[in-house]
Amino acid sequence: MPTASRLVAALAFAALCYLASDLFVRLLPNGRTDLSFLIINAGIGALCGWLIMGRLVKRGYGKALESGIRTAATALFWALLVWCSAEMIGHSMAMRYDGPTEAVAAVFGLMYDYGLLLVTDWQVMVTLLVGGMLAGLLAEWASHRFD
């Protein structure tokens, strides 16, 4: 059911994922500069905001803080899975893997590598944590104000 709090959560997490992706781009070795990276990650954030944070509102502002962190972590997981799967498909088209099992295992290896790159940069992690809490509070406020 569409509500104002779901819309606010979707917009807030889309903005958060766009900003965090923009910060993450400069950490990448190849310096991926295409706009699709930012837009797809914003879409993942919007989906997570709508589906996860949108249903976790009306539980109080304290719960909104942890729900915001949970939603940001979920968006991070899905973004890593999407982009590492896409990279694995590119590698498998170049015949870098011996079989499908090795290719699927490589996705999790890539997720580990990029995740490690993420957690070593404090700016991206602080952006995700603080931004997730603020987006959660914003969605909770919208649920009290408009729903």
Tab-separated table of N, CA and C in Angstrom:
chain	number	residue	atom	x	y	z
A	1	MET	N	0.829	-1.168	0.000
A	1	MET	CA	0.000	0.000	0.000
A	1	MET	C	0.886	1.249	0.000
A	2	PRO	N	0.765	2.084	-0.998
A	2	PRO	CA	1.582	3.303	-1.037
A	2	PRO	C	1.206	4.276	0.090
A	3	THR	N	2.196	4.709	0.795
A	3	THR	CA	2.002	5.711	1.839
A	3	THR	C	3.073	6.784	1.680
A	4	ALA	N	2.849	7.890	2.354
A	4	ALA	CA	3.826	8.978	2.295
A	4	ALA	C	5.149	8.560	2.933
A	5	SER	N	5.073	7.772	3.996
A	5	SER	CA	6.314	7.345	4.655
A	5	SER	C	7.129	6.417	3.754
A	6	ARG	N	6.459	5.578	2.961
A	6	ARG	CA	7.186	4.725	2.012
A	6	ARG	C	7.851	5.574	0.934
A	7	LEU	N	7.140	6.583	0.454
A	7	LEU	CA	7.704	7.465	-0.568
A	7	LEU	C	8.906	8.229	-0.022
A	8	VAL	N	8.764	8.756	1.178
A	8	VAL	CA	9.871	9.490	1.795
A	8	VAL	C	11.060	8.559	2.030
A	9	ALA	N	10.792	7.340	2.500
A	9	ALA	CA	11.875	6.374	2.719
A	9	ALA	C	12.565	6.029	1.404
A	10	ALA	N	11.782	5.832	0.351
A	10	ALA	CA	12.369	5.500	-0.958
A	10	ALA	C	13.245	6.642	-1.460
A	11	LEU	N	12.762	7.863	-1.358
A	11	LEU	CA	13.537	9.014	-1.828
A	11	LEU	C	14.792	9.229	-0.978
A	12	ALA	N	14.650	9.072	0.336
A	12	ALA	CA	15.794	9.287	1.226
A	12	ALA	C	16.883	8.242	0.993
A	13	PHE	N	16.498	6.990	0.845
A	13	PHE	CA	17.508	5.953	0.629
A	13	PHE	C	18.058	5.984	-0.785
A	14	ALA	N	17.276	6.452	-1.741
A	14	ALA	CA	17.818	6.641	-3.096
A	14	ALA	C	18.912	7.706	-3.068
A	15	ALA	N	18.647	8.807	-2.373
A	15	ALA	CA	19.650	9.870	-2.262
A	15	ALA	C	20.883	9.383	-1.502
A	16	LEU	N	20.661	8.620	-0.438
A	16	LEU	CA	21.780	8.093	0.346
A	16	LEU	C	22.655	7.165	-0.491
A	17	CYS	N	22.044	6.261	-1.225
A	17	CYS	CA	22.820	5.316	-2.044
A	17	CYS	C	23.527	6.026	-3.192
A	18	TYR	N	22.907	7.042	-3.742
A	18	TYR	CA	23.562	7.830	-4.789
A	18	TYR	C	24.814	8.505	-4.223
A	19	LEU	N	24.671	9.128	-3.057
A	19	LEU	CA	25.797	9.822	-2.433
A	19	LEU	C	26.908	8.845	-2.031
A	20	ALA	N	26.534	7.730	-1.421
A	20	ALA	CA	27.540	6.744	-1.016
A	20	ALA	C	28.239	6.146	-2.237
A	21	SER	N	27.503	5.937	-3.317
A	21	SER	CA	28.106	5.407	-4.547
A	21	SER	C	29.079	6.404	-5.146
A	22	ASP	N	28.717	7.680	-5.071
A	22	ASP	CA	29.606	8.715	-5.584
A	22	ASP	C	30.910	8.754	-4.781
A	23	LEU	N	30.817	8.541	-3.476
A	23	LEU	CA	32.024	8.481	-2.653
A	23	LEU	C	32.824	7.211	-2.930
A	24	PHE	N	32.121	6.113	-3.213
A	24	PHE	CA	32.782	4.829	-3.447
A	24	PHE	C	33.509	4.789	-4.782
A	25	VAL	N	33.028	5.535	-5.772
A	25	VAL	CA	33.614	5.511	-7.121
A	25	VAL	C	35.095	5.849	-7.089
A	26	ARG	N	35.481	6.791	-6.259
A	26	ARG	CA	36.887	7.195	-6.235
A	26	ARG	C	37.789	6.152	-5.590
A	27	LEU	N	37.207	5.156	-4.917
A	27	LEU	CA	38.005	4.075	-4.338
A	27	LEU	C	38.309	2.969	-5.340
A	28	LEU	N	37.518	2.903	-6.401
A	28	LEU	CA	37.674	1.823	-7.373
A	28	LEU	C	38.960	1.986	-8.162
A	29	PRO	N	39.626	0.875	-8.450
A	29	PRO	CA	40.884	0.963	-9.198
A	29	PRO	C	40.701	1.524	-10.604
A	30	ASN	N	39.614	1.158	-11.260
A	30	ASN	CA	39.408	1.649	-12.626
A	30	ASN	C	38.671	2.979	-12.658
A	31	GLY	N	38.205	3.473	-11.502
A	31	GLY	CA	37.532	4.762	-11.442
A	31	GLY	C	36.286	4.836	-12.290
A	32	ARG	N	35.434	3.806	-12.184
A	32	ARG	CA	34.191	3.749	-12.958
A	32	ARG	C	33.483	5.102	-12.903
A	33	THR	N	33.242	5.686	-14.058
A	33	THR	CA	32.670	7.030	-14.089
A	33	THR	C	31.308	7.090	-14.754
A	34	ASP	N	30.788	5.953	-15.222
A	34	ASP	CA	29.507	6.024	-15.909
A	34	ASP	C	28.375	6.280	-14.916
A	35	LEU	N	27.383	6.978	-15.392
A	35	LEU	CA	26.259	7.391	-14.564
A	35	LEU	C	25.370	6.221	-14.185
A	36	SER	N	25.417	5.143	-14.951
A	36	SER	CA	24.551	4.001	-14.655
A	36	SER	C	24.855	3.406	-13.283
A	37	PHE	N	26.096	3.434	-12.857
A	37	PHE	CA	26.468	2.922	-11.538
A	37	PHE	C	25.718	3.673	-10.446
A	38	LEU	N	25.714	4.988	-10.550
A	38	LEU	CA	25.041	5.809	-9.546
A	38	LEU	C	23.530	5.639	-9.601
A	39	ILE	N	22.979	5.600	-10.806
A	39	ILE	CA	21.527	5.518	-10.961
A	39	ILE	C	20.997	4.158	-10.513
A	40	ILE	N	21.685	3.089	-10.878
A	40	ILE	CA	21.226	1.758	-10.465
A	40	ILE	C	21.328	1.603	-8.952
A	41	ASN	N	22.386	2.108	-8.357
A	41	ASN	CA	22.494	2.045	-6.901
A	41	ASN	C	21.431	2.900	-6.224
A	42	ALA	N	21.091	4.032	-6.812
A	42	ALA	CA	19.993	4.836	-6.269
A	42	ALA	C	18.677	4.073	-6.379
A	43	GLY	N	18.489	3.347	-7.463
A	43	GLY	CA	17.286	2.525	-7.612
A	43	GLY	C	17.223	1.416	-6.580
A	44	ILE	N	18.362	0.796	-6.300
A	44	ILE	CA	18.417	-0.234	-5.256
A	44	ILE	C	18.073	0.386	-3.905
A	45	GLY	N	18.598	1.576	-3.643
A	45	GLY	CA	18.276	2.265	-2.400
A	45	GLY	C	16.804	2.613	-2.298
A	46	ALA	N	16.221	3.046	-3.410
A	46	ALA	CA	14.791	3.370	-3.409
A	46	ALA	C	13.952	2.128	-3.140
A	47	LEU	N	14.306	1.026	-3.771
A	47	LEU	CA	13.569	-0.226	-3.531
A	47	LEU	C	13.688	-0.673	-2.076
A	48	CYS	N	14.885	-0.612	-1.532
A	48	CYS	CA	15.072	-1.001	-0.132
A	48	CYS	C	14.340	-0.045	0.808
A	49	GLY	N	14.369	1.235	0.497
A	49	GLY	CA	13.643	2.192	1.319
A	49	GLY	C	12.150	1.940	1.303
A	50	TRP	N	11.608	1.667	0.120
A	50	TRP	CA	10.168	1.424	-0.015
A	50	TRP	C	9.763	0.113	0.661
A	51	LEU	N	10.505	-0.958	0.356
A	51	LEU	CA	10.099	-2.287	0.818
A	51	LEU	C	10.488	-2.576	2.267
A	52	ILE	N	11.639	-2.097	2.702
A	52	ILE	CA	12.113	-2.445	4.040
A	52	ILE	C	11.773	-1.349	5.045
A	53	MET	N	12.317	-0.157	4.819
A	53	MET	CA	12.071	0.924	5.768
A	53	MET	C	10.609	1.333	5.773
A	54	GLY	N	9.972	1.269	4.606
A	54	GLY	CA	8.570	1.665	4.512
A	54	GLY	C	7.644	0.856	5.388
A	55	ARG	N	7.983	-0.402	5.631
A	55	ARG	CA	7.123	-1.216	6.490
A	55	ARG	C	7.586	-1.237	7.946
A	56	LEU	N	8.730	-0.651	8.233
A	56	LEU	CA	9.248	-0.638	9.600
A	56	LEU	C	8.966	0.672	10.333
A	57	VAL	N	8.148	1.531	9.758
A	57	VAL	CA	7.834	2.801	10.418
A	57	VAL	C	6.722	2.594	11.450
A	58	LYS	N	6.452	3.639	12.200
A	58	LYS	CA	5.435	3.668	13.261
A	58	LYS	C	5.798	2.762	14.426
A	59	ARG	N	7.077	2.641	14.689
A	59	ARG	CA	7.541	1.863	15.836
A	59	ARG	C	8.343	2.733	16.799
A	60	GLY	N	8.392	4.021	16.525
A	60	GLY	CA	9.129	4.931	17.378
A	60	GLY	C	10.437	5.371	16.747
A	61	TYR	N	10.934	6.495	17.253
A	61	TYR	CA	12.145	7.066	16.673
A	61	TYR	C	13.395	6.248	17.002
A	62	GLY	N	13.418	5.587	18.146
A	62	GLY	CA	14.564	4.735	18.480
A	62	GLY	C	14.686	3.560	17.527
A	63	LYS	N	13.563	2.923	17.252
A	63	LYS	CA	13.560	1.811	16.291
A	63	LYS	C	13.855	2.310	14.884
A	64	ALA	N	13.489	3.549	14.582
A	64	ALA	CA	13.746	4.104	13.249
A	64	ALA	C	15.243	4.219	12.988
A	65	LEU	N	16.018	4.511	14.029
A	65	LEU	CA	17.473	4.582	13.870
A	65	LEU	C	18.040	3.231	13.444
A	66	GLU	N	17.656	2.181	14.165
A	66	GLU	CA	18.190	0.857	13.812
A	66	GLU	C	17.586	0.329	12.517
A	67	SER	N	16.342	0.679	12.227
A	67	SER	CA	15.740	0.268	10.956
A	67	SER	C	16.420	0.961	9.780
A	68	GLY	N	16.846	2.198	9.980
A	68	GLY	CA	17.577	2.915	8.938
A	68	GLY	C	18.927	2.283	8.654
A	69	ILE	N	19.627	1.868	9.714
A	69	ILE	CA	20.911	1.185	9.529
A	69	ILE	C	20.686	-0.161	8.843
A	70	ARG	N	19.643	-0.857	9.251
A	70	ARG	CA	19.317	-2.155	8.636
A	70	ARG	C	19.022	-2.001	7.149
A	71	THR	N	18.263	-0.971	6.811
A	71	THR	CA	17.923	-0.738	5.410
A	71	THR	C	19.158	-0.356	4.604
A	72	ALA	N	20.019	0.476	5.173
A	72	ALA	CA	21.251	0.860	4.474
A	72	ALA	C	22.157	-0.355	4.267
A	73	ALA	N	22.247	-1.227	5.268
A	73	ALA	CA	23.067	-2.437	5.131
A	73	ALA	C	22.489	-3.377	4.074
A	74	THR	N	21.167	-3.473	4.034
A	74	THR	CA	20.529	-4.319	3.021
A	74	THR	C	20.760	-3.763	1.624
A	75	ALA	N	20.657	-2.453	1.482
A	75	ALA	CA	20.913	-1.830	0.179
A	75	ALA	C	22.365	-2.047	-0.239
A	76	LEU	N	23.278	-1.962	0.713
A	76	LEU	CA	24.692	-2.212	0.424
A	76	LEU	C	24.900	-3.647	-0.056
A	77	PHE	N	24.266	-4.609	0.625
A	77	PHE	CA	24.388	-6.010	0.214
A	77	PHE	C	23.881	-6.211	-1.212
A	78	TRP	N	22.690	-5.679	-1.510
A	78	TRP	CA	22.122	-5.885	-2.846
A	78	TRP	C	22.933	-5.176	-3.922
A	79	ALA	N	23.459	-4.004	-3.613
A	79	ALA	CA	24.291	-3.303	-4.597
A	79	ALA	C	25.563	-4.096	-4.880
A	80	LEU	N	26.185	-4.611	-3.828
A	80	LEU	CA	27.378	-5.438	-4.033
A	80	LEU	C	27.047	-6.688	-4.843
A	81	LEU	N	25.920	-7.325	-4.535
A	81	LEU	CA	25.542	-8.537	-5.260
A	81	LEU	C	25.276	-8.248	-6.734
A	82	VAL	N	24.565	-7.164	-7.017
A	82	VAL	CA	24.250	-6.816	-8.409
A	82	VAL	C	25.521	-6.529	-9.192
A	83	TRP	N	26.386	-5.670	-8.665
A	83	TRP	CA	27.568	-5.266	-9.421
A	83	TRP	C	28.616	-6.371	-9.506
A	84	CYS	N	28.746	-7.173	-8.467
A	84	CYS	CA	29.702	-8.283	-8.536
A	84	CYS	C	29.193	-9.378	-9.463
A	85	SER	N	27.882	-9.574	-9.516
A	85	SER	CA	27.323	-10.532	-10.478
A	85	SER	C	27.547	-10.047	-11.901
A	86	ALA	N	27.374	-8.754	-12.119
A	86	ALA	CA	27.611	-8.201	-13.457
A	86	ALA	C	29.079	-8.344	-13.847
A	87	GLU	N	29.970	-8.111	-12.892
A	87	GLU	CA	31.401	-8.269	-13.181
A	87	GLU	C	31.744	-9.732	-13.449
A	88	MET	N	31.113	-10.641	-12.703
A	88	MET	CA	31.341	-12.066	-12.931
A	88	MET	C	30.864	-12.480	-14.317
A	89	ILE	N	29.745	-11.953	-14.765
A	89	ILE	CA	29.252	-12.280	-16.103
A	89	ILE	C	30.240	-11.791	-17.160
A	90	GLY	N	30.774	-10.600	-16.967
A	90	GLY	CA	31.796	-10.096	-17.890
A	90	GLY	C	33.031	-10.984	-17.921
A	91	HIS	N	33.457	-11.427	-16.742
A	91	HIS	CA	34.616	-12.322	-16.674
A	91	HIS	C	34.313	-13.672	-17.302
A	92	SER	N	33.101	-14.170	-17.097
A	92	SER	CA	32.781	-15.483	-17.670
A	92	SER	C	32.637	-15.407	-19.189
A	93	MET	N	32.228	-14.261	-19.717
A	93	MET	CA	32.190	-14.092	-21.170
A	93	MET	C	33.601	-14.081	-21.756
A	94	ALA	N	34.558	-13.656	-20.949
A	94	ALA	CA	35.958	-13.672	-21.383
A	94	ALA	C	36.627	-15.010	-21.060
A	95	MET	N	35.821	-15.986	-20.630
A	95	MET	CA	36.284	-17.357	-20.340
A	95	MET	C	37.362	-17.397	-19.250
A	96	ARG	N	37.168	-16.630	-18.186
A	96	ARG	CA	38.142	-16.633	-17.096
A	96	ARG	C	37.864	-17.727	-16.063
A	97	TYR	N	36.704	-18.364	-16.147
A	97	TYR	CA	36.344	-19.399	-15.177
A	97	TYR	C	36.275	-20.755	-15.862
A	98	ASP	N	36.587	-21.803	-15.091
A	98	ASP	CA	36.562	-23.158	-15.642
A	98	ASP	C	35.156	-23.740	-15.704
A	99	GLY	N	34.273	-23.265	-14.850
A	99	GLY	CA	32.917	-23.800	-14.845
A	99	GLY	C	31.968	-22.885	-14.100
A	100	PRO	N	30.683	-23.239	-14.082
A	100	PRO	CA	29.690	-22.379	-13.432
A	100	PRO	C	29.872	-22.283	-11.919
A	101	THR	N	30.346	-23.340	-11.297
A	101	THR	CA	30.554	-23.304	-9.852
A	101	THR	C	31.642	-22.302	-9.487
A	102	GLU	N	32.688	-22.281	-10.261
A	102	GLU	CA	33.771	-21.326	-10.019
A	102	GLU	C	33.284	-19.896	-10.240
A	103	ALA	N	32.417	-19.703	-11.219
A	103	ALA	CA	31.890	-18.365	-11.500
A	103	ALA	C	31.005	-17.875	-10.361
A	104	VAL	N	30.139	-18.755	-9.850
A	104	VAL	CA	29.267	-18.364	-8.735
A	104	VAL	C	30.095	-18.089	-7.483
A	105	ALA	N	31.097	-18.897	-7.232
A	105	ALA	CA	31.970	-18.667	-6.081
A	105	ALA	C	32.737	-17.358	-6.233
A	106	ALA	N	33.049	-16.995	-7.461
A	106	ALA	CA	33.782	-15.749	-7.703
A	106	ALA	C	32.953	-14.528	-7.330
A	107	VAL	N	31.625	-14.628	-7.440
A	107	VAL	CA	30.767	-13.502	-7.045
A	107	VAL	C	31.007	-13.162	-5.582
A	108	PHE	N	31.054	-14.187	-4.734
A	108	PHE	CA	31.247	-13.940	-3.308
A	108	PHE	C	32.668	-13.471	-3.005
A	109	GLY	N	33.628	-13.927	-3.780
A	109	GLY	CA	34.988	-13.408	-3.645
A	109	GLY	C	35.069	-11.940	-4.020
A	110	LEU	N	34.381	-11.571	-5.100
A	110	LEU	CA	34.337	-10.161	-5.505
A	110	LEU	C	33.607	-9.319	-4.465
A	111	MET	N	32.509	-9.858	-3.917
A	111	MET	CA	31.780	-9.129	-2.879
A	111	MET	C	32.671	-8.893	-1.662
A	112	TYR	N	33.468	-9.883	-1.312
A	112	TYR	CA	34.398	-9.743	-0.195
A	112	TYR	C	35.435	-8.662	-0.492
A	113	ASP	N	36.003	-8.688	-1.688
A	113	ASP	CA	37.029	-7.710	-2.050
A	113	ASP	C	36.479	-6.287	-2.035
A	114	TYR	N	35.324	-6.085	-2.669
A	114	TYR	CA	34.740	-4.746	-2.694
A	114	TYR	C	34.218	-4.332	-1.321
A	115	GLY	N	33.710	-5.292	-0.560
A	115	GLY	CA	33.271	-4.989	0.800
A	115	GLY	C	34.426	-4.558	1.679
A	116	LEU	N	35.563	-5.220	1.516
A	116	LEU	CA	36.763	-4.847	2.262
A	116	LEU	C	37.231	-3.448	1.865
A	117	LEU	N	37.137	-3.154	0.590
A	117	LEU	CA	37.483	-1.820	0.106
A	117	LEU	C	36.550	-0.768	0.716
A	118	LEU	N	35.288	-1.144	0.867
A	118	LEU	CA	34.296	-0.238	1.443
A	118	LEU	C	34.562	0.058	2.913
A	119	VAL	N	34.773	-0.987	3.699
A	119	VAL	CA	34.905	-0.778	5.143
A	119	VAL	C	36.219	-0.119	5.530
A	120	THR	N	37.204	-0.132	4.634
A	120	THR	CA	38.462	0.531	4.967
A	120	THR	C	38.399	2.037	4.742
A	121	ASP	N	37.372	2.517	4.067
A	121	ASP	CA	37.224	3.958	3.858
A	121	ASP	C	36.179	4.487	4.833
A	122	TRP	N	36.587	5.327	5.744
A	122	TRP	CA	35.675	5.789	6.777
A	122	TRP	C	34.578	6.696	6.233
A	123	GLN	N	34.838	7.432	5.151
A	123	GLN	CA	33.823	8.356	4.635
A	123	GLN	C	32.589	7.628	4.123
A	124	VAL	N	32.798	6.544	3.406
A	124	VAL	CA	31.659	5.791	2.876
A	124	VAL	C	30.882	5.150	4.018
A	125	MET	N	31.576	4.573	4.986
A	125	MET	CA	30.898	3.903	6.093
A	125	MET	C	30.137	4.893	6.970
A	126	VAL	N	30.738	6.035	7.256
A	126	VAL	CA	30.041	7.045	8.056
A	126	VAL	C	28.835	7.578	7.293
A	127	THR	N	28.989	7.764	5.988
A	127	THR	CA	27.861	8.217	5.169
A	127	THR	C	26.720	7.222	5.230
A	128	LEU	N	27.030	5.937	5.109
A	128	LEU	CA	25.980	4.919	5.156
A	128	LEU	C	25.341	4.818	6.538
A	129	LEU	N	26.144	4.864	7.589
A	129	LEU	CA	25.591	4.745	8.939
A	129	LEU	C	24.760	5.964	9.333
A	130	VAL	N	25.356	7.133	9.225
A	130	VAL	CA	24.647	8.353	9.619
A	130	VAL	C	23.497	8.639	8.660
A	131	GLY	N	23.743	8.462	7.370
A	131	GLY	CA	22.679	8.667	6.393
A	131	GLY	C	21.534	7.700	6.577
A	132	GLY	N	21.843	6.439	6.910
A	132	GLY	CA	20.790	5.460	7.176
A	132	GLY	C	19.956	5.849	8.381
A	133	MET	N	20.620	6.321	9.430
A	133	MET	CA	19.873	6.755	10.615
A	133	MET	C	19.001	7.964	10.301
A	134	LEU	N	19.557	8.935	9.576
A	134	LEU	CA	18.772	10.124	9.226
A	134	LEU	C	17.606	9.784	8.304
A	135	ALA	N	17.836	8.897	7.344
A	135	ALA	CA	16.754	8.490	6.443
A	135	ALA	C	15.672	7.744	7.215
A	136	GLY	N	16.075	6.922	8.180
A	136	GLY	CA	15.096	6.233	9.020
A	136	GLY	C	14.279	7.199	9.854
A	137	LEU	N	14.947	8.193	10.428
A	137	LEU	CA	14.223	9.209	11.204
A	137	LEU	C	13.281	10.017	10.323
A	138	LEU	N	13.717	10.322	9.119
A	138	LEU	CA	12.872	11.071	8.186
A	138	LEU	C	11.628	10.268	7.811
A	139	ALA	N	11.793	8.979	7.564
A	139	ALA	CA	10.642	8.130	7.235
A	139	ALA	C	9.698	8.016	8.428
A	140	GLU	N	10.248	7.906	9.621
A	140	GLU	CA	9.410	7.838	10.824
A	140	GLU	C	8.654	9.144	11.027
A	141	TRP	N	9.327	10.258	10.820
A	141	TRP	CA	8.660	11.555	10.928
A	141	TRP	C	7.522	11.662	9.912
A	142	ALA	N	7.774	11.217	8.688
A	142	ALA	CA	6.737	11.266	7.651
A	142	ALA	C	5.555	10.382	8.013
A	143	SER	N	5.816	9.259	8.673
A	143	SER	CA	4.702	8.386	9.060
A	143	SER	C	3.834	9.043	10.124
A	144	HIS	N	4.443	9.797	11.025
A	144	HIS	CA	3.662	10.498	12.049
A	144	HIS	C	2.948	11.715	11.474
A	145	ARG	N	3.571	12.351	10.522
A	145	ARG	CA	3.025	13.594	9.973
A	145	ARG	C	1.952	13.366	8.910
A	146	PHE	N	2.169	12.394	8.014
A	146	PHE	CA	1.308	12.272	6.840
A	146	PHE	C	0.451	11.012	6.793
A	147	ASP	N	0.856	9.932	7.467
A	147	ASP	CA	0.082	8.682	7.359
A	147	ASP	C	-1.109	8.677	8.307
